[in-house]
Every structure is written in structure tokens, then in C-alpha cells.
Amino acid sequence: MKKYFYSVILLGFWACQPKVAPPEPVLPIPDERQILWQELEYYGFIHFNMNTFSDREWGFGDESPEQFNPTELDARQWAKVASEAGMKGLILTAKHHDGFVLWPSAYTEHSVKNSPWRNGEGDLIQEFVDACREFGLKPGIYYSPWDRNHPDYGKPEYITYMRNQLTELLSNYGEIFEVWFDGANGGDGWYGGANETLRVDKLTYYDWPNTHALVRELQPNAVLFSDAGPDVRWVGNESGFAYETTWSNLFRDSVYAGMPEYAQEWSDGQENGSHWVPAETNVSTRPGWYYHTYEDHKVKTLDQLVGIYYESIGRNTSLLINFPVDTRGLIHEQDEEAVLALATKIEEDFAYNLLGASEIKASSERGKSYETDNLIDQDYESYWTVPDNSSDWELTFDFGKETTFNRLLIQEYTPLGQRVKSFVLEKELDNGWEPIADGTTVGYKRILRFPEQRAERIRLRFLDAKAIPVISEIGIYDAPALLIPPKISREKSGIVTLTSPDEDLELYYSLGADGDEIPYSQPFQIDEAVSLTTFSKDPGSGETSQKSVVTLGKSKALWESADEKIIDENPQTYWTSENNSIEINLGEELDISGFTYYPMQARYPSGFISKYEFQVSRDGKLWKKVSEGEFSNIQNNPVQQEIRFDVEKARFIRLTAIQTVDNQAATFAEVGIITP
Ligand code: FUL
């Protein structure tokens, strides 16, 4: 009898706690190492190697180990800055395209062991991993498959060399969280003295399946990065943004590292992609990846970095921000200041989830384990979802009082696959609901920014998905406004206009290093080259934005060329030259010490100049070649290129494309001169 009694109680208890099965996964899903990686979200890149000393972006491979000589190298400083900036890991360029290696490899003489640094006794990979571990960061390794130094590059022997080096890197320094394989190959190089152009078949030459298997064997927990994954893929640009629709799914077998069409066709993933290969957004604090003194004033501003944060982490990718470590061997003070300011701002933006104080109602609940409380418990593992086959995917949040907000954050529970295809956030008005913001994919994290709203009740509706939504976290925030410097635009005539997204702000500018601060009221004329400092001020609080400093060249008022678009001061317009060359009449004889070339700015650009020749003339008849060379890395990073030379007198200039990246006719968005 007693036994029966207990059984009834147990049965009753069981009946009150109905076990509801979790939703079926929607394939593909991440594996364990990808799940751990995605939680890192934010980590740093260190570009520091031979290029730091040769002042290049892509070394040719003929550099001497003697050149590598940092004076105050301190990997602990890198790790300290990265951890204070909220990063969870750091990836170091162990070997870049010039082939120089930062550890005493047994397989090459082109290494720190033959450099003056630490009298040839140094091992920078060791110093780097020790520093990372001391500051709680995960260390990662960048290794360039393209090697412009090695005599065997292009032959099967080089693959053995590459694997020997990877074995050193991945066996001797403890756990590595990410191995970063670069897809670049620009062709020519020193190659042990052969000085030739070698283009390998990127699909087959590196025998990726076996190279990947080696990495897996030596570092089973590391994720492998390349355009094609297999674990993490490139976002397709080096400007720091992902696309509004970003799937972690990819038809991986159709992609290989360095394939020319990758950026245009594959980088945003595919809804029905066969494999889970999430994207990583990589971007530098400056235009270049390596340190150049001439970019000291081009460190990204706070509003640029904040934009990058929202358009990368906020669009279902991780964020890898690069530090171009300087010739001392330190992260430059300005880059440090920039990333710390970003960390403070992001902390402010997400300081308080307003949904914590709201009453949440879901139109349909799946059962106790999947209730709406899970959405705000800051535990990614717990989630809210609805019964199978339910198509009622709506959540209402009641703040209980009028509340101000301007951010929405959503996280899908990706171990069950990426599902959401579209959603809308609405607020309640007296006569119904009004949309505030909408989006397409969500993935690991999606953040929307919108103008300040006030409402007592809001609702989030998932409109379309591959299967029932499974949502880990939702946040509504009220991020404080960011005071940003004015936007500067200039006309060919030299007229400069300052604009601000916020009409209430006062704008100021000054000319030259010690110019007076002038309140901006109307466009002003600048004829001669000068540095222009601008900032905004909130008249209410008296607070000012960061100062922005730009160098403006001599005005182009007198200039003439085949097409105005080359010289209209607007890099968004461009001109295509069928003979790959443009001439500009400067209208007067000037001393010039360099030129600038802005490549075409578009999602699908063409005709970037990769090899150039630059000539000057005083009379338009007799021409003198003053510079020739390559625009390294222009394909991945199409920022303004600056070339300097000894002062020349010129009234006419001619820029010729000897080669373009895609062999199409050369395009020119803007061309300018540098004056001494
Ligand atoms: C590119 C390289 O060519 C650049 O030099 C840099 O290392 C960047 C992160 O990747 O493909």
C-alpha cells in the first residue's frame, strides 16, 4: 500500500513537470571549437614583422634579418592594452608574405635568430604567448602561405617547409586558439634571388586537406581561418563591416582560400549553405596593417570604431582589430587610446538592459524549460522557443512606464542552427503598433541602432525563419549619444564644408598647428595645403567631441584632366581609362614630392592599379619618370595610396597603370599631389 502511495506521488510529481523535448537542430550547426570561439567575440591582431622596419605593407622577400631591430619591444604591453580593451585573444603575424619568421625556426636563416634583436637569441612567439597567458588572453598565429623569400616557393618542397614550420609553431608554444591562413598572392617576389613572378594554383598547391589535418592533429581545439574556413571565414573586406544579412552557413566545398570571386559572391554566407563557417571581421586601427609614421594622424576615430563594432559584432561576426605595432615594438599611444575609448563607449551603451524591469509575454510558450525569463538571464545556454509547428513568434515587453531606448540586441541559440530570416520591432501607440526597426538574419548576435524612441510597450515579431526561432538573449538599451567631429567635404574649387548629423551641435575648426579656433558658420575657401582641425561642441553641456585632424592638399581649382571625376575631390565617383593612364594639367608649375591615388570605391570595383608608373613634365611634352612600384594589398584594402619621392618641378603629371589587379582597364576615383 505504502509502495503504491509513493508511486502515485512520484507519478503526480512527474506529471507536473512535463518534459518537453528541445527543438530539433536545423543543420548545419557549429562544432564544439566553433561554439567556444564565437563566445570570444572580440580579439586583436598584431601586425609586427619585417615590414615594420622596411616601412612596407608587403615586403619583397629580399630584406635582411639585420633590419629587424625593435628598440623597446614588450609583448606584455600588447597583451595589457588588448585585455584592458576587452579583447579575449591576440593573433600575431608569425610569418608574413616576405617570409621573415619571428621565432628561431630550424628551417630558415631568414629569422630573428640572425637579427640584432636580443642578440639573435630572441623568440618572439615565446614572448608573445607568455604575455597573452599572463593577461588571460588566448594566443593565435597568423601564417602567410605566400612566401616571397623562399627559393622553393611554387615547388612541392615548399609545402614540406611550410608544414615543418607549422609543426614548430603548433607544437612548441602550448595551446593556440586560431590559426590564420592568408589567401593573398601578388605574384612577384625575390624567391631566393630568382626575382620572378610565381602564381600558384591556390586551390591545389597548398594541399589544404592535409595541411588542415596537420593543424587538427597538433591543435585539436584551434579554429582554422581562411576565405574558405574550414572553421571561420573572411568577411570579404578590410574596412570593418559585415553585411546586414550574414549567414554562418556556407557552401564550403565551393570556396577556396584566395579565390578571386570570394569577396563579391561568398563573404555573406548562404541561407542553405552546407557547413557552419561563421565570419570574422578583420580591420586595422589605421589604413595600413603595418606601422608607418605617416599614418600617425590616421588612427580611426571613436565614431569610426563604434561603427565598426556595431557593423561586425552587431551583424553576426567576430571582430579582429589590428594593432600596427611600431618600430619600438610597442602599440602606439594613439592606437591604445583609440581602443580604450571604444571599450568605454561600448560598456556605456550596454550598461543596463531595460527589459530586466519589464513584464514579458510570449504569444506561445513551449514549456517550463523554455520560458521568456531565459531571454534576459545573461545565460547563453538557456533559451526561449515555441512549440514545434507553431507559427506564432511574438514577444511583448511591458515596461510599466514610458521608457526611452535606441538599441535592440538579439542572440540566437546557434548550437541548434541559424534560423531567423526576418524580424521587426514595434512600439504601441494609442491606435495600434508602429514599426521602429527591422532586420533580416540574427545568428550569434545582432544589434540594431535606431533614433531614440519612447514607449511603454514594445513587441518583437519574428516574421520568417527556417524553423521555429530559438532565442538565447534579448536586450533593449538606451545608449548615450556620441559626440563626433564634423564631416568634412571639399569641392574642386577648394571650398570646404563642415556638416554634422546632429543640427544642435556647434562646429569649430582651426588651420595649421597653432591656428585660432573659429566657430563654423558657412563654407570657407582653402587654396594652399594645410592641416585642418575640427571638432563639435554640445552647447547644452559644453562637452566637446574628439578633434579630427586632416591634411588638405593644394586646391584643384586650376586642374584639368580628361574627366573631372578624377579630380573632383569625391572618391565615390571614378573614371575608367581605356589606355590605363591619366594626365593632369596642374595649371601652374609646382614643387611636388609625391602623389596620391584613390582606388574605385564600390562593392564590386574593378581596375585597381597594382603596379604603377608616375611621370612629371614642365611643358607637357618632355616627361620624366619619377617613381614606379606596387600598391601592396590594394585589392583587400582599397584605401588612398600615398607615394613620396624627392621634390620635382611639375606643371603636368601622368599616372599609368602598368598592371591592374584584375587585368581590367584601370579605374581612378581620385588623384592628388603631395607638396613639400
Ligand atoms: C591580407 C594581407 O595581404 C595583409 O597584408 C594583411 O596581413 C591582412 C590581414 O591580410 O590579406
XYZ file of C-alpha atoms and ligand atoms in Angstrom:
687
model
C 0.000 0.000 0.000
C 2.776 2.335 1.078
C 4.677 1.497 -2.060
C 1.624 2.320 -4.180
C 1.178 5.614 -2.304
C 4.735 6.731 -3.054
C 4.427 5.687 -6.671
C 1.308 7.855 -7.065
C 3.109 10.842 -5.538
C 6.108 10.341 -7.791
C 3.882 9.964 -10.831
C 1.998 13.123 -9.904
C 5.251 14.996 -9.481
C 6.438 13.777 -12.846
C 3.150 14.832 -14.433
C 3.517 18.363 -13.036
C 6.982 18.669 -14.538
C 6.285 17.804 -18.155
C 9.444 17.102 -20.028
C 9.355 18.962 -23.330
C 11.914 17.889 -25.822
C 14.243 20.586 -27.147
C 13.661 21.671 -30.747
C 15.319 19.629 -33.469
C 18.529 21.258 -34.721
C 18.471 22.934 -38.126
C 21.624 21.898 -39.969
C 24.403 22.916 -40.280
C 25.346 23.503 -36.655
C 28.652 24.635 -35.077
C 31.068 22.143 -33.579
C 32.425 22.475 -30.057
C 35.509 24.510 -31.029
C 33.383 26.940 -33.063
C 30.996 27.422 -30.139
C 33.909 28.295 -27.833
C 35.395 30.595 -30.479
C 32.155 32.517 -31.092
C 31.898 33.362 -27.395
C 35.224 35.228 -27.645
C 33.540 37.804 -29.941
C 36.362 40.337 -29.822
C 40.116 39.806 -30.151
C 43.155 41.595 -31.535
C 45.637 41.267 -34.376
C 49.306 42.225 -34.086
C 50.990 43.097 -37.385
C 54.634 43.294 -36.422
C 57.394 41.795 -38.514
C 59.977 42.810 -41.140
C 57.535 45.251 -42.801
C 57.563 47.327 -39.621
C 61.219 48.105 -40.349
C 61.122 48.258 -44.147
C 58.086 50.590 -43.878
C 56.074 48.458 -46.295
C 52.778 46.630 -46.374
C 54.147 43.723 -48.409
C 57.899 43.103 -48.232
C 59.505 41.757 -51.393
C 61.413 38.972 -49.638
C 64.902 40.417 -50.242
C 65.106 42.159 -46.853
C 67.963 41.370 -44.498
C 67.417 39.964 -40.962
C 69.713 42.815 -39.827
C 66.821 45.226 -40.446
C 64.662 43.674 -37.717
C 65.685 45.701 -34.689
C 62.971 46.906 -32.296
C 64.359 49.092 -29.532
C 61.820 48.602 -26.717
C 59.867 45.509 -27.699
C 57.438 44.495 -24.959
C 54.819 41.844 -25.760
C 53.377 42.383 -22.268
C 52.409 45.901 -23.311
C 50.464 44.467 -26.284
C 48.643 41.994 -24.038
C 47.932 44.620 -21.375
C 46.386 47.018 -23.903
C 44.345 44.216 -25.505
C 42.994 42.936 -22.207
C 42.151 46.438 -20.966
C 40.324 46.977 -24.263
C 38.147 43.932 -23.529
C 39.726 41.639 -26.113
C 39.804 37.912 -25.386
C 42.744 36.896 -27.572
C 45.595 38.123 -29.789
C 46.876 36.827 -33.141
C 50.479 37.569 -34.179
C 51.955 37.614 -37.701
C 54.498 34.820 -37.160
C 55.389 34.966 -40.869
C 54.088 37.492 -43.423
C 54.437 37.444 -47.205
C 58.139 38.474 -47.060
C 58.950 35.175 -45.333
C 60.778 36.535 -42.258
C 59.898 34.497 -39.152
C 59.592 35.713 -35.566
C 60.938 32.540 -33.985
C 64.293 30.731 -34.347
C 62.990 28.206 -36.872
C 65.332 25.320 -37.653
C 64.247 25.513 -41.320
C 65.342 29.001 -42.382
C 68.038 31.588 -41.787
C 65.531 34.338 -42.572
C 64.564 34.727 -38.956
C 65.021 36.615 -35.700
C 67.962 34.336 -34.934
C 70.043 36.359 -37.411
C 68.782 39.743 -36.291
C 70.318 42.183 -33.803
C 67.185 41.930 -31.609
C 68.109 40.226 -28.307
C 71.480 39.469 -29.981
C 69.842 36.823 -32.124
C 68.760 34.905 -29.006
C 65.147 36.068 -29.065
C 61.973 34.094 -29.708
C 59.062 36.467 -30.189
C 56.448 33.718 -30.393
C 57.504 32.594 -26.910
C 57.411 36.141 -25.523
C 54.020 36.656 -27.165
C 52.340 33.501 -25.836
C 53.786 34.097 -22.343
C 52.404 37.649 -22.336
C 48.987 36.509 -23.591
C 48.719 33.883 -20.879
C 49.816 36.321 -18.180
C 46.968 38.669 -19.164
C 44.348 35.941 -19.657
C 44.290 36.187 -23.460
C 44.227 33.292 -25.903
C 47.179 33.368 -28.324
C 46.677 32.841 -32.060
C 49.035 32.566 -35.036
C 48.938 34.224 -38.485
C 50.996 32.330 -41.054
C 51.278 33.507 -44.656
C 51.306 30.630 -47.161
C 52.699 33.003 -49.824
C 56.447 33.415 -49.197
C 58.380 35.917 -51.328
C 61.678 34.944 -49.736
C 61.793 31.187 -50.089
C 63.701 29.705 -53.074
C 61.320 26.727 -53.250
C 58.089 28.706 -53.304
C 55.921 27.273 -56.078
C 57.564 23.824 -55.838
C 56.351 20.809 -53.794
C 59.384 21.211 -51.467
C 57.935 24.451 -50.131
C 54.854 22.623 -48.819
C 57.157 20.469 -46.701
C 58.882 23.651 -45.465
C 55.511 25.206 -44.593
C 54.394 22.103 -42.705
C 57.704 21.900 -40.832
C 57.251 25.475 -39.697
C 53.625 24.929 -38.729
C 54.747 21.907 -36.720
C 57.240 24.107 -34.831
C 54.639 26.787 -34.197
C 51.879 24.436 -33.158
C 53.960 22.041 -31.023
C 56.268 24.284 -29.038
C 54.133 27.084 -27.643
C 51.160 25.480 -25.904
C 47.535 25.883 -26.885
C 46.768 28.157 -29.878
C 43.158 29.285 -30.348
C 43.180 30.298 -34.023
C 45.442 29.609 -36.997
C 45.040 32.365 -39.603
C 45.879 31.483 -43.205
C 46.073 34.443 -45.557
C 44.829 33.935 -49.113
C 46.934 36.711 -50.703
C 49.431 36.092 -53.517
C 50.529 39.083 -55.559
C 52.821 37.063 -57.869
C 56.273 38.542 -57.999
C 58.950 38.261 -55.336
C 62.610 37.678 -54.552
C 62.243 33.897 -54.171
C 65.832 33.215 -53.115
C 67.207 35.566 -55.757
C 65.212 34.322 -58.756
C 63.289 37.614 -58.812
C 60.350 36.293 -60.755
C 56.577 36.144 -60.889
C 55.075 32.956 -59.484
C 51.355 32.427 -59.386
C 50.413 29.103 -57.834
C 47.101 27.304 -58.176
C 45.627 28.344 -54.860
C 43.101 25.539 -54.921
C 45.585 22.688 -55.158
C 49.141 23.912 -54.455
C 48.986 24.030 -50.653
C 47.187 20.659 -50.437
C 44.895 22.166 -47.826
C 43.180 18.943 -46.713
C 46.483 17.545 -45.452
C 47.739 20.887 -44.113
C 44.486 21.254 -42.161
C 44.771 17.689 -40.886
C 48.217 18.527 -39.520
C 46.861 21.555 -37.651
C 43.976 19.480 -36.269
C 46.391 16.828 -35.050
C 48.679 19.326 -33.315
C 45.997 21.743 -32.045
C 42.645 19.978 -31.901
C 40.915 22.948 -30.256
C 42.184 25.641 -32.630
C 39.859 27.110 -35.259
C 41.242 27.371 -38.785
C 40.663 30.663 -40.588
C 40.764 31.374 -44.317
C 38.369 32.632 -47.005
C 37.115 29.087 -47.155
C 37.288 28.282 -43.435
C 37.116 25.367 -42.711
C 36.089 26.788 -39.295
C 35.998 30.589 -39.659
C 35.722 32.617 -42.885
C 36.764 36.097 -44.007
C 34.106 38.828 -44.077
C 35.294 39.844 -47.557
C 36.645 43.363 -46.876
C 39.233 45.028 -44.661
C 37.127 48.095 -43.850
C 35.449 46.577 -40.808
C 31.882 45.747 -41.736
C 29.722 42.694 -42.276
C 26.549 42.677 -44.333
C 23.083 43.189 -42.847
C 22.256 39.667 -43.901
C 25.053 37.419 -42.683
C 24.652 33.660 -42.536
C 27.086 31.443 -40.686
C 26.196 28.775 -43.242
C 28.444 28.435 -46.276
C 28.700 26.167 -49.293
C 32.210 25.491 -48.096
C 33.168 22.987 -50.740
C 32.686 25.614 -53.450
C 35.182 28.036 -51.899
C 38.976 28.052 -51.564
C 41.353 30.500 -49.905
C 42.242 33.440 -52.128
C 39.679 32.712 -54.867
C 39.147 35.922 -56.828
C 35.325 35.968 -56.632
C 35.199 35.281 -52.901
C 34.580 38.832 -51.636
C 31.736 39.526 -54.059
C 29.928 36.238 -54.044
C 30.574 34.329 -50.864
C 31.505 36.541 -47.957
C 27.968 37.000 -46.570
C 27.335 33.246 -46.427
C 24.261 31.413 -47.724
C 20.956 30.601 -46.112
C 21.166 26.958 -47.146
C 24.956 26.660 -47.029
C 26.165 23.134 -46.290
C 28.659 23.868 -43.471
C 28.833 26.088 -40.411
C 31.621 28.589 -41.212
C 30.912 31.881 -39.377
C 32.542 35.127 -40.477
C 35.290 37.143 -38.793
C 35.628 40.886 -39.494
C 39.273 41.998 -39.625
C 40.216 45.664 -39.685
C 43.192 47.792 -38.670
C 43.246 50.813 -36.349
C 44.913 52.662 -39.272
C 44.640 52.476 -43.078
C 47.589 50.034 -43.234
C 48.175 46.783 -41.367
C 51.796 47.671 -40.588
C 53.085 50.739 -38.786
C 54.042 53.813 -40.828
C 54.818 57.124 -39.113
C 52.930 58.892 -41.905
C 49.714 57.271 -40.684
C 50.018 58.563 -37.103
C 47.233 61.048 -37.775
C 45.047 58.424 -39.421
C 44.183 56.302 -36.393
C 40.463 55.535 -36.602
C 38.273 57.915 -34.641
C 35.913 56.805 -31.900
C 32.844 57.124 -34.098
C 34.526 55.025 -36.810
C 35.433 52.328 -34.277
C 31.959 52.367 -32.749
C 30.506 51.977 -36.264
C 32.826 49.006 -36.844
C 31.691 47.390 -33.581
C 28.014 47.648 -34.492
C 28.558 46.518 -38.069
C 30.670 43.477 -37.173
C 29.781 42.070 -33.746
C 26.315 43.521 -34.274
C 25.973 41.606 -37.560
C 26.815 38.052 -36.569
C 30.614 38.108 -36.937
C 33.530 38.234 -34.539
C 35.752 41.328 -34.556
C 39.522 41.204 -35.029
C 41.039 44.693 -34.621
C 44.652 45.079 -35.688
C 47.415 46.981 -33.901
C 50.213 48.044 -36.272
C 52.937 47.737 -33.606
C 55.608 50.421 -34.148
C 59.377 50.247 -34.641
C 59.927 50.467 -30.884
C 57.984 47.211 -30.642
C 55.068 48.862 -28.802
C 51.421 49.586 -29.540
C 51.473 53.291 -30.322
C 49.899 55.595 -27.691
C 47.236 56.810 -30.122
C 46.088 53.315 -31.076
C 45.938 52.398 -27.398
C 43.842 55.466 -26.621
C 41.509 54.653 -29.521
C 40.695 51.066 -28.477
C 40.316 52.006 -24.808
C 37.849 54.747 -25.760
C 35.906 52.171 -27.787
C 35.779 49.808 -24.798
C 34.433 52.572 -22.536
C 31.793 53.579 -25.057
C 30.564 50.026 -25.644
C 30.372 49.457 -21.894
C 28.257 52.607 -21.585
C 25.990 51.607 -24.477
C 25.164 48.206 -22.980
C 25.327 49.137 -19.302
C 21.728 48.293 -18.477
C 19.205 46.012 -20.172
C 15.881 47.827 -19.815
C 14.000 44.570 -20.361
C 15.086 43.451 -16.891
C 12.388 45.712 -15.443
C 9.723 44.748 -17.981
C 6.967 42.183 -17.975
C 7.466 39.814 -20.876
C 4.653 37.979 -22.633
C 5.084 35.422 -25.354
C 2.210 34.525 -27.592
C 3.025 30.823 -27.330
C 5.277 29.040 -24.858
C 6.916 25.695 -25.392
C 7.061 24.740 -21.724
C 8.775 25.472 -18.481
C 12.359 24.995 -19.641
C 11.864 27.431 -22.491
C 10.174 30.373 -20.817
C 10.694 34.037 -21.544
C 12.813 34.575 -18.388
C 15.610 32.852 -20.258
C 15.774 35.833 -22.625
C 17.186 38.171 -20.002
C 19.135 35.857 -17.697
C 22.501 36.562 -19.377
C 22.969 32.822 -19.789
C 23.524 31.944 -23.436
C 22.758 28.275 -22.745
C 19.161 28.875 -21.693
C 16.698 29.956 -24.365
C 13.101 30.770 -25.251
C 11.298 28.980 -28.027
C 7.782 27.983 -29.136
C 6.066 24.623 -29.762
C 7.030 22.766 -32.949
C 4.830 23.760 -35.867
C 3.760 26.962 -34.118
C 3.937 29.949 -36.405
C 3.157 32.438 -33.655
C 6.542 34.005 -32.933
C 5.805 37.144 -30.988
C 7.138 38.686 -27.766
C 5.638 41.702 -25.984
C 7.572 43.714 -23.400
C 5.706 45.970 -20.984
C 7.979 48.477 -19.217
C 5.147 49.650 -16.965
C 6.024 53.268 -17.776
C 7.207 55.381 -20.720
C 10.800 54.341 -21.409
C 13.468 55.768 -23.715
C 15.668 53.450 -25.779
C 17.686 53.261 -29.017
C 19.242 49.796 -29.263
C 17.950 46.238 -29.769
C 20.166 43.190 -29.227
C 19.138 39.618 -30.114
C 21.073 36.356 -29.837
C 20.001 33.096 -31.424
C 20.934 29.827 -29.751
C 23.276 28.740 -32.548
C 24.048 25.202 -31.301
C 20.612 24.411 -32.790
C 21.452 26.225 -36.061
C 20.856 29.685 -37.527
C 17.147 30.153 -38.219
C 15.770 33.698 -38.255
C 15.333 35.334 -41.676
C 13.452 38.468 -40.720
C 12.126 40.325 -37.678
C 10.574 43.650 -36.715
C 10.493 45.699 -33.502
C 7.361 47.786 -32.909
C 6.062 50.200 -30.292
C 2.491 50.614 -29.125
C 0.648 53.821 -29.948
C -2.914 54.748 -28.970
C -4.238 53.346 -32.211
C -2.050 50.293 -32.790
C 1.560 49.288 -33.375
C 4.211 51.228 -35.271
C 7.442 49.690 -36.609
C 10.690 51.061 -35.110
C 13.331 48.930 -36.768
C 13.643 45.681 -38.664
C 16.301 43.217 -39.687
C 16.978 40.002 -41.544
C 19.416 37.476 -40.060
C 20.294 37.282 -36.355
C 22.821 34.475 -35.689
C 25.068 34.598 -32.639
C 24.448 38.312 -32.109
C 22.507 41.017 -33.947
C 22.323 44.623 -32.782
C 20.173 47.355 -34.315
C 20.766 51.071 -33.711
C 17.860 53.439 -34.253
C 16.941 57.005 -33.282
C 15.783 57.463 -29.684
C 12.237 56.088 -29.088
C 9.777 56.420 -26.224
C 7.206 53.742 -25.438
C 5.597 51.853 -22.598
C 5.003 48.659 -24.554
C 7.031 47.238 -27.419
C 6.890 43.956 -29.296
C 9.326 41.882 -31.285
C 7.927 39.749 -34.075
C 9.917 37.121 -35.918
C 8.409 37.233 -39.389
C 10.262 34.494 -41.202
C 12.667 31.743 -40.209
C 13.972 28.399 -41.429
C 12.266 26.768 -38.424
C 10.849 27.917 -35.065
C 13.084 30.656 -33.565
C 15.311 29.636 -30.651
C 16.436 32.789 -28.857
C 19.013 32.987 -26.056
C 19.032 36.653 -25.119
C 17.254 39.899 -25.946
C 18.268 43.370 -24.790
C 16.857 46.870 -25.112
C 19.259 49.677 -24.226
C 19.441 53.432 -24.114
C 22.956 54.230 -25.374
C 24.200 57.767 -24.614
C 24.739 59.998 -27.661
C 28.229 60.056 -29.135
C 29.670 63.471 -29.831
C 31.505 63.152 -33.118
C 33.617 65.610 -35.098
C 32.015 67.195 -38.179
C 32.183 65.557 -41.604
C 34.476 67.439 -43.991
C 33.852 67.729 -47.720
C 35.731 69.781 -50.270
C 34.997 70.907 -53.783
C 37.433 71.132 -56.682
C 37.373 74.907 -56.256
C 38.849 74.481 -52.757
C 35.630 75.308 -50.853
C 35.367 73.301 -47.616
C 32.026 72.437 -45.988
C 31.549 71.026 -42.475
C 28.380 69.075 -41.650
C 27.102 67.320 -38.578
C 24.469 64.587 -38.233
C 23.121 66.500 -35.221
C 21.922 70.005 -36.041
C 22.058 71.110 -32.410
C 25.843 70.831 -32.246
C 28.200 73.775 -32.703
C 31.120 73.143 -35.073
C 34.643 74.581 -34.806
C 37.777 74.459 -36.923
C 41.354 75.729 -36.929
C 44.003 75.897 -39.645
C 47.629 74.835 -39.185
C 49.252 73.651 -35.962
C 48.579 76.790 -33.876
C 45.598 78.327 -35.695
C 42.793 80.017 -33.704
C 39.612 78.049 -33.053
C 36.962 79.502 -35.370
C 33.207 78.819 -34.935
C 31.940 77.392 -38.240
C 29.068 79.269 -39.823
C 29.479 78.800 -43.578
C 31.718 77.060 -46.164
C 35.209 78.532 -46.434
C 37.937 78.587 -49.068
C 41.275 76.741 -48.700
C 43.759 77.222 -51.538
C 47.103 76.134 -50.105
C 47.979 72.813 -48.410
C 47.232 72.970 -44.687
C 46.211 70.768 -41.773
C 42.593 71.283 -40.741
C 41.465 70.502 -37.180
C 37.738 70.222 -36.475
C 35.534 69.354 -33.511
C 31.897 69.605 -32.358
C 30.515 71.039 -29.145
C 27.243 70.349 -27.339
C 26.102 73.866 -26.387
C 23.978 72.446 -23.536
C 26.641 70.520 -21.627
C 29.681 72.322 -23.070
C 31.143 68.867 -23.882
C 33.313 68.586 -26.990
C 33.978 65.711 -29.389
C 37.395 64.289 -30.202
C 39.424 66.515 -32.509
C 39.816 65.339 -36.074
C 42.952 66.406 -37.960
C 43.188 66.036 -41.749
C 45.789 67.274 -44.200
C 44.250 69.109 -47.123
C 46.365 69.485 -50.242
C 46.568 72.497 -52.515
C 43.190 73.181 -54.103
C 42.498 71.646 -57.510
C 40.766 74.781 -58.815
C 43.181 75.188 -61.771
C 43.455 71.484 -62.589
C 42.314 69.959 -65.866
C 42.078 66.335 -66.878
C 40.302 64.042 -69.335
C 37.488 63.649 -66.828
C 36.548 65.805 -63.852
C 35.734 62.733 -61.748
C 39.457 62.075 -61.259
C 39.938 65.471 -59.643
C 36.527 66.347 -58.142
C 37.632 65.640 -54.528
C 34.979 62.950 -54.346
C 36.328 59.371 -54.146
C 32.820 57.974 -54.685
C 32.967 58.976 -58.370
C 35.504 57.333 -60.720
C 36.717 57.264 -64.289
C 37.878 54.325 -66.379
C 40.872 54.860 -68.653
C 40.946 52.602 -71.694
C 44.697 53.221 -72.155
C 45.380 52.729 -68.410
C 46.802 56.201 -67.987
C 45.671 59.680 -66.977
C 47.277 63.101 -67.324
C 46.527 66.155 -65.234
C 47.410 69.737 -66.067
C 48.000 71.450 -62.710
C 47.536 74.874 -64.275
C 50.773 76.218 -62.754
C 54.276 74.949 -62.055
C 54.552 73.455 -58.573
C 57.111 71.706 -56.389
C 55.724 68.233 -55.753
C 57.070 65.493 -53.502
C 54.568 62.737 -54.093
C 51.144 61.728 -55.337
C 48.001 60.043 -54.071
C 45.763 57.520 -55.816
C 42.324 56.641 -54.517
C 41.049 53.357 -55.985
C 37.417 52.932 -57.020
C 35.088 52.706 -54.007
C 32.254 50.268 -54.660
C 31.118 46.869 -53.513
C 32.069 45.390 -56.887
C 35.009 47.500 -58.033
C 37.386 46.797 -60.920
C 40.603 48.109 -62.387
C 42.559 48.764 -59.174
C 46.129 49.664 -60.128
C 48.562 47.143 -58.629
C 51.752 48.341 -60.437
C 52.152 51.973 -61.359
C 54.488 54.418 -63.056
C 54.392 58.143 -62.278
C 55.818 60.845 -64.544
C 56.083 64.615 -64.384
C 56.566 67.274 -67.043
C 57.115 71.052 -67.061
C 55.834 71.627 -70.600
C 53.544 68.666 -71.346
C 55.999 67.362 -73.974
C 59.118 66.188 -72.209
C 58.261 63.645 -69.491
C 60.390 62.296 -66.655
C 59.634 59.094 -64.732
C 59.989 59.870 -61.022
C 58.510 56.782 -59.400
C 57.372 53.234 -60.136
C 56.331 50.398 -57.890
C 53.440 48.413 -56.430
C 50.388 49.323 -54.401
C 50.630 46.391 -51.998
C 47.427 44.855 -50.666
C 45.243 47.285 -52.629
C 42.770 44.553 -53.514
C 41.852 43.720 -49.941
C 42.327 47.215 -48.566
C 41.383 49.799 -51.218
C 42.273 52.930 -49.232
C 44.053 56.021 -50.602
C 47.630 55.134 -51.637
C 50.411 57.673 -50.964
C 53.738 57.624 -52.774
C 56.558 60.023 -51.904
C 59.722 60.986 -53.834
C 62.343 63.749 -53.929
C 60.989 67.172 -54.833
C 60.305 67.719 -58.557
C 59.045 70.713 -60.515
C 55.925 69.906 -62.499
C 53.024 71.505 -64.316
C 51.800 68.199 -65.724
C 51.573 64.787 -64.070
C 50.841 61.358 -65.562
C 49.852 58.234 -63.652
C 49.996 54.992 -65.625
C 48.811 51.546 -64.586
C 51.464 49.005 -65.599
C 49.201 46.320 -64.173
C 45.756 46.152 -62.622
C 44.662 43.577 -60.068
C 42.048 42.020 -62.377
C 43.638 42.917 -65.741
C 40.662 45.184 -66.463
C 41.053 48.787 -67.661
C 42.430 50.974 -64.862
C 39.962 52.989 -62.786
C 40.735 56.250 -60.980
C 38.490 57.566 -58.183
C 40.728 60.494 -57.253
C 44.311 61.558 -57.919
C 46.174 64.201 -55.928
C 49.660 65.539 -55.286
C 51.754 65.873 -52.142
C 53.655 69.144 -51.803
C 56.787 69.532 -49.684
C 45.867 40.458 -46.159
C 47.371 40.649 -46.252
O 47.813 40.700 -47.599
C 47.664 41.910 -45.497
O 48.999 42.304 -45.609
C 47.255 41.704 -44.046
O 48.080 40.742 -43.429
C 45.791 41.289 -43.963
C 45.334 40.934 -42.586
O 45.532 40.192 -44.798
O 45.355 39.535 -46.981
